[in-house]
Amino acid sequence: MKKYLFFFFLFLMSKLFATTDNIAPLAEISTSSTLNDQFDKSKLVDGLIGIDGIGEWACKGYSTSWGYIENPWVKFEWNSSVMIDRIVLYDRPNLFDNVAGVKILFSDSASSNVFQLSPDGEGKSIEFSPKKVKWIKIQVTDGTGKDLGFSEIEIYNAKQSAIDKVSLVDPYIETNRGRYFFFITGSLPFGMATSAPMTRNKNQYGGGYNFNEKEILGFEQVHSWMMSGIEIMPATTKEDIAIGQNGWKSRYNHDDEIVQPGYHRVMLQNNKIWVEQTCTERVNFYRFRYTKKSDARIIINLYGLVGNCLMKNAKVKKVSDNQIEGSVSTVDRFWGGPIDVKVFFVIQFDKPFKFNVWDNGEILPDSNNIFQGEKLCLGAEYKMNKADTLKMKVAISYTSEENAHVNLDRELNHWNFDTVRNNARNIWNNWLGKIEVKGGTIDQRVKFYTDLWHVLLGRQKINDINGYYPDRTQGKRIGNFTNAVFKIKRLPMEGNKVRFNMYNNDAWWLSQWNLNVLWGLAWPEIQDEMSASMIEYANNGNLLPRGPCGGGYSYIMTSCPASNLIISTYMKGLLTKQDPNHAFDVIKRNHMPGGMLGKKEDVEFYIKKGWWPENAGIGIEAAFQDWGISQMAYKLNKFDDYKYFKKRSRNWEPNFSSEIQLLLPKDRNGRFIHKDPLSNVGWVESNSWQATWGVSHDIYRLIELMGGEENFCKKLNYAFSQSEKDDFVYSYSNGYISYANQPGCSDAHVFSYARKPWLTQYWVRKVKQQAYGGTTPDLGYGGHDEDQGQMSAIDVLMSIGLFNILGTESIKPFYEITSPIFDEIIIKLDNNYYQGDRFIIKTHNNNRDNVYINKASFNGNVLNRFWITHDDFQKGGIMELWLDKVPNYNWGTNELPKIQ
């Protein structure tokens, strides 16, 4: 019975995860008879896969005229028990001696049969529920030919026994719905180099790397907000350059793929080429292995649509027989920004090449090794024997070819691929390890570290290692585009290092409820850097960017959300890389007519009349930002500014409908545009039900207008109850409560301010599990719109039980406490910013049913309020929470936070 149950789990209940680590090389290997020394058992784990006659193990076969064939076996045994959940079998790639089926026997007496192995060396992945074993034996049960064996056998440890944080990250999660820049395996935290294969050439809703697709179109070197480009593809000379991606795309499968932060391995099946990629901050690094004798060609495509913009007008120079350099324009980006952003590059190979260039499919004659064309495509060609490897570096810059050279020389002046891969892994482990979690389910831990990966992945550097960066803040605005003037500027330097980096990023829209809170906990320098970068944009072009692109403005989304980021940074004492008084002046300027807040006439109306015309959503944003400015002004002793912006922060109130008991949009004459709280008219990707609760800075006044705490909670609780059946997920502006988009990200936390923190605890747990609990290629972030870490950040905050509806912008910042999903959370404090070493949250009686906080303590002292100050947090300590399945209606209800 045990065997049948295992077989059932093997094929029906297996969990698809991204790759952990192959532990087959750590085992003692024994086999049936070996053909000869060339086919030694060590070849089973030598990493040479799919190469006929090289890196294979084969038995000394025996067959008879009546059809009998000797079926070999292989056994792996470890010194101690291991937890595994996946085996990948690679048959010998010749077409004469092939394993067709095997029986896998496990040390716990379970077994399973595997059928239809591929006869061409392609990997066959066998996935099963995690098993603790001392050994496994693979017995061949069927085959053709005589000398049966394997090219390689890989055995992967289960996530439950992952050796580090990188092993827990699953990049596949929600790739079927993500954006072009959602899946970037070839990147360091916030790196400029961002390489990954592309399987679907579109921007949103499953663009870039889509798990469902069966072909790789190319490997893209730039995955960034509204920027992409430099496509490469390992191929052969038989691929048709003239028809583009359709001419060189290749089949692949997930069975033999490895996807991890900082590393990706995949086989291009059409030509049996192994592709590996890793990176430094500004250099993508590839290793190609051709498993067959080939007339190889590495295609470098510099034209056409790639994800979110178009490449054209490339210029290329052949520098030597193994190096080229040049630039390519990226244009026609969907959401606006500078009309033309150039990507400069230097490409090196470790072997000399034969070089060909095509323009619009026609080969160009050699013209002093300099080539230019609107639709340029390059080919570096080689004669490759089977098992030959070729390495390739792609260094990029947004300023010049010269600085691309500097990036290459200073970051990657050698050809040791494994050294770079290991370094990338160490960097990711260090960054991800700033928050350690214990307990919870394996799915929850996988999702948590995948969340952190996205939190630390999006928003890329645009400056070179020597501090030079592109400035495109000047120029004529044409709609959402800018005919930008290209300048090269340099950041302030401290020795050979930049004081801070410049960044390209999607909009900061409503990030006060996610990134602005989370970064400050474990990565305060990033919040400091991002704020300094946004101020630098304003130093160049007067405006604070919403979503900067290529050193210029994109005008994506609404209001001036960068102010929230900078204010949050300053109020927590983290703004060290720019002068706070100057930062305040920049913010203030951008919230007056002519600034980034909005159209001049709309800002003037907002100031004079007291509400935002035609759009309540922008009004809520503006009022919240005005309140944040007032808090910063108070701390800087600018009391006139404090009073002015505090008064403006009440400009949401005219939108309150006493009839509907929610906010509604008003026209310029002061009339409500409509009275439908589920309508998206007059809102920004939202509606009245979703966005009203976002008046976080004046939540006590909202409670008062709704008739008091009881009525307030009753109405909000109704909204959550109506949304539960849909997992609190709606596309943009549909439904009552939606956690698939930013406007609703604070909704579950506001119950606490109406003295019902148990409702916050209850709904936060519900939302976390239903909206963000998925770990499949379809679901993970509500199946909608993960904006460079924003949805990931709110999921992390829910998971660890810390939040702040004020975006940590109050005069004395604090964190609201909810019930974490983990038993222990250890936040490692950055001593360059904080006094303490660690802030630890210990949760007692934690399980799925025990969602309510019964009691709490901090550093051994009773904690009866639902919040803890940032000052206490930064000193470090231990907060303990005792959970129960029934609410404690007395905990956290007496002392409410003061909002000034």
Short mmCIF file of C-alpha atoms in Angstrom, two decimals, residues 587-615 618-619 622-623 625-626 629 641 643-652 654-655 668:
data_model
loop_
_atom_site.label_atom_id
_atom_site.label_comp_id
_atom_site.label_asym_id
_atom_site.label_seq_id
_atom_site.Cartn_x
_atom_site.Cartn_y
_atom_site.Cartn_z
CA ILE A 587 9.60 68.33 -1.97
CA LYS A 588 7.82 71.59 -1.21
CA ARG A 589 8.52 72.93 -4.71
CA ASN A 590 7.06 69.82 -6.28
CA HIS A 591 3.78 70.17 -4.38
CA MET A 592 3.15 73.70 -5.58
CA PRO A 593 1.84 74.72 -9.02
CA GLY A 594 4.40 73.76 -11.65
CA GLY A 595 5.68 70.77 -9.65
CA MET A 596 5.18 67.05 -10.17
CA LEU A 597 2.00 66.90 -8.07
CA GLY A 598 -0.21 67.53 -11.10
CA LYS A 599 -1.29 69.92 -13.81
CA LYS A 600 -0.75 73.52 -12.77
CA GLU A 601 -4.44 74.40 -13.00
CA ASP A 602 -5.43 71.32 -10.99
CA VAL A 603 -2.95 72.09 -8.22
CA GLU A 604 -4.14 75.70 -8.09
CA PHE A 605 -7.74 74.48 -7.84
CA TYR A 606 -6.82 71.97 -5.12
CA ILE A 607 -5.13 74.68 -3.05
CA LYS A 608 -7.89 77.25 -3.52
CA LYS A 609 -11.03 75.11 -3.42
CA GLY A 610 -9.97 72.31 -1.12
CA TRP A 611 -10.49 69.18 -3.23
CA TRP A 612 -8.95 67.67 -6.34
CA PRO A 613 -11.15 68.33 -9.36
CA GLU A 614 -12.68 65.31 -11.09
CA ASN A 615 -10.58 62.72 -9.27
CA ILE A 618 -5.50 61.91 -6.72
CA GLY A 619 -7.04 64.01 -3.97
CA ALA A 622 -2.19 64.71 -2.51
CA ALA A 623 -3.68 65.10 0.95
CA GLN A 625 1.54 63.71 0.81
CA ASP A 626 0.68 67.15 2.22
CA ILE A 629 5.33 67.27 4.25
CA ASP A 641 5.18 75.17 6.48
CA LYS A 643 0.63 74.65 9.45
CA TYR A 644 0.22 75.30 5.73
CA PHE A 645 0.58 71.68 4.62
CA LYS A 646 -1.33 70.32 7.61
CA LYS A 647 -4.27 72.46 6.54
CA ARG A 648 -3.95 71.21 2.96
CA SER A 649 -3.90 67.61 4.21
CA ARG A 650 -7.60 67.96 5.05
CA ASN A 651 -8.47 68.50 1.39
CA TRP A 652 -9.93 65.01 1.14
CA PRO A 654 -15.09 67.67 0.86
CA ASN A 655 -15.19 64.35 -1.03
CA ARG A 668 -15.09 71.64 -10.40
#
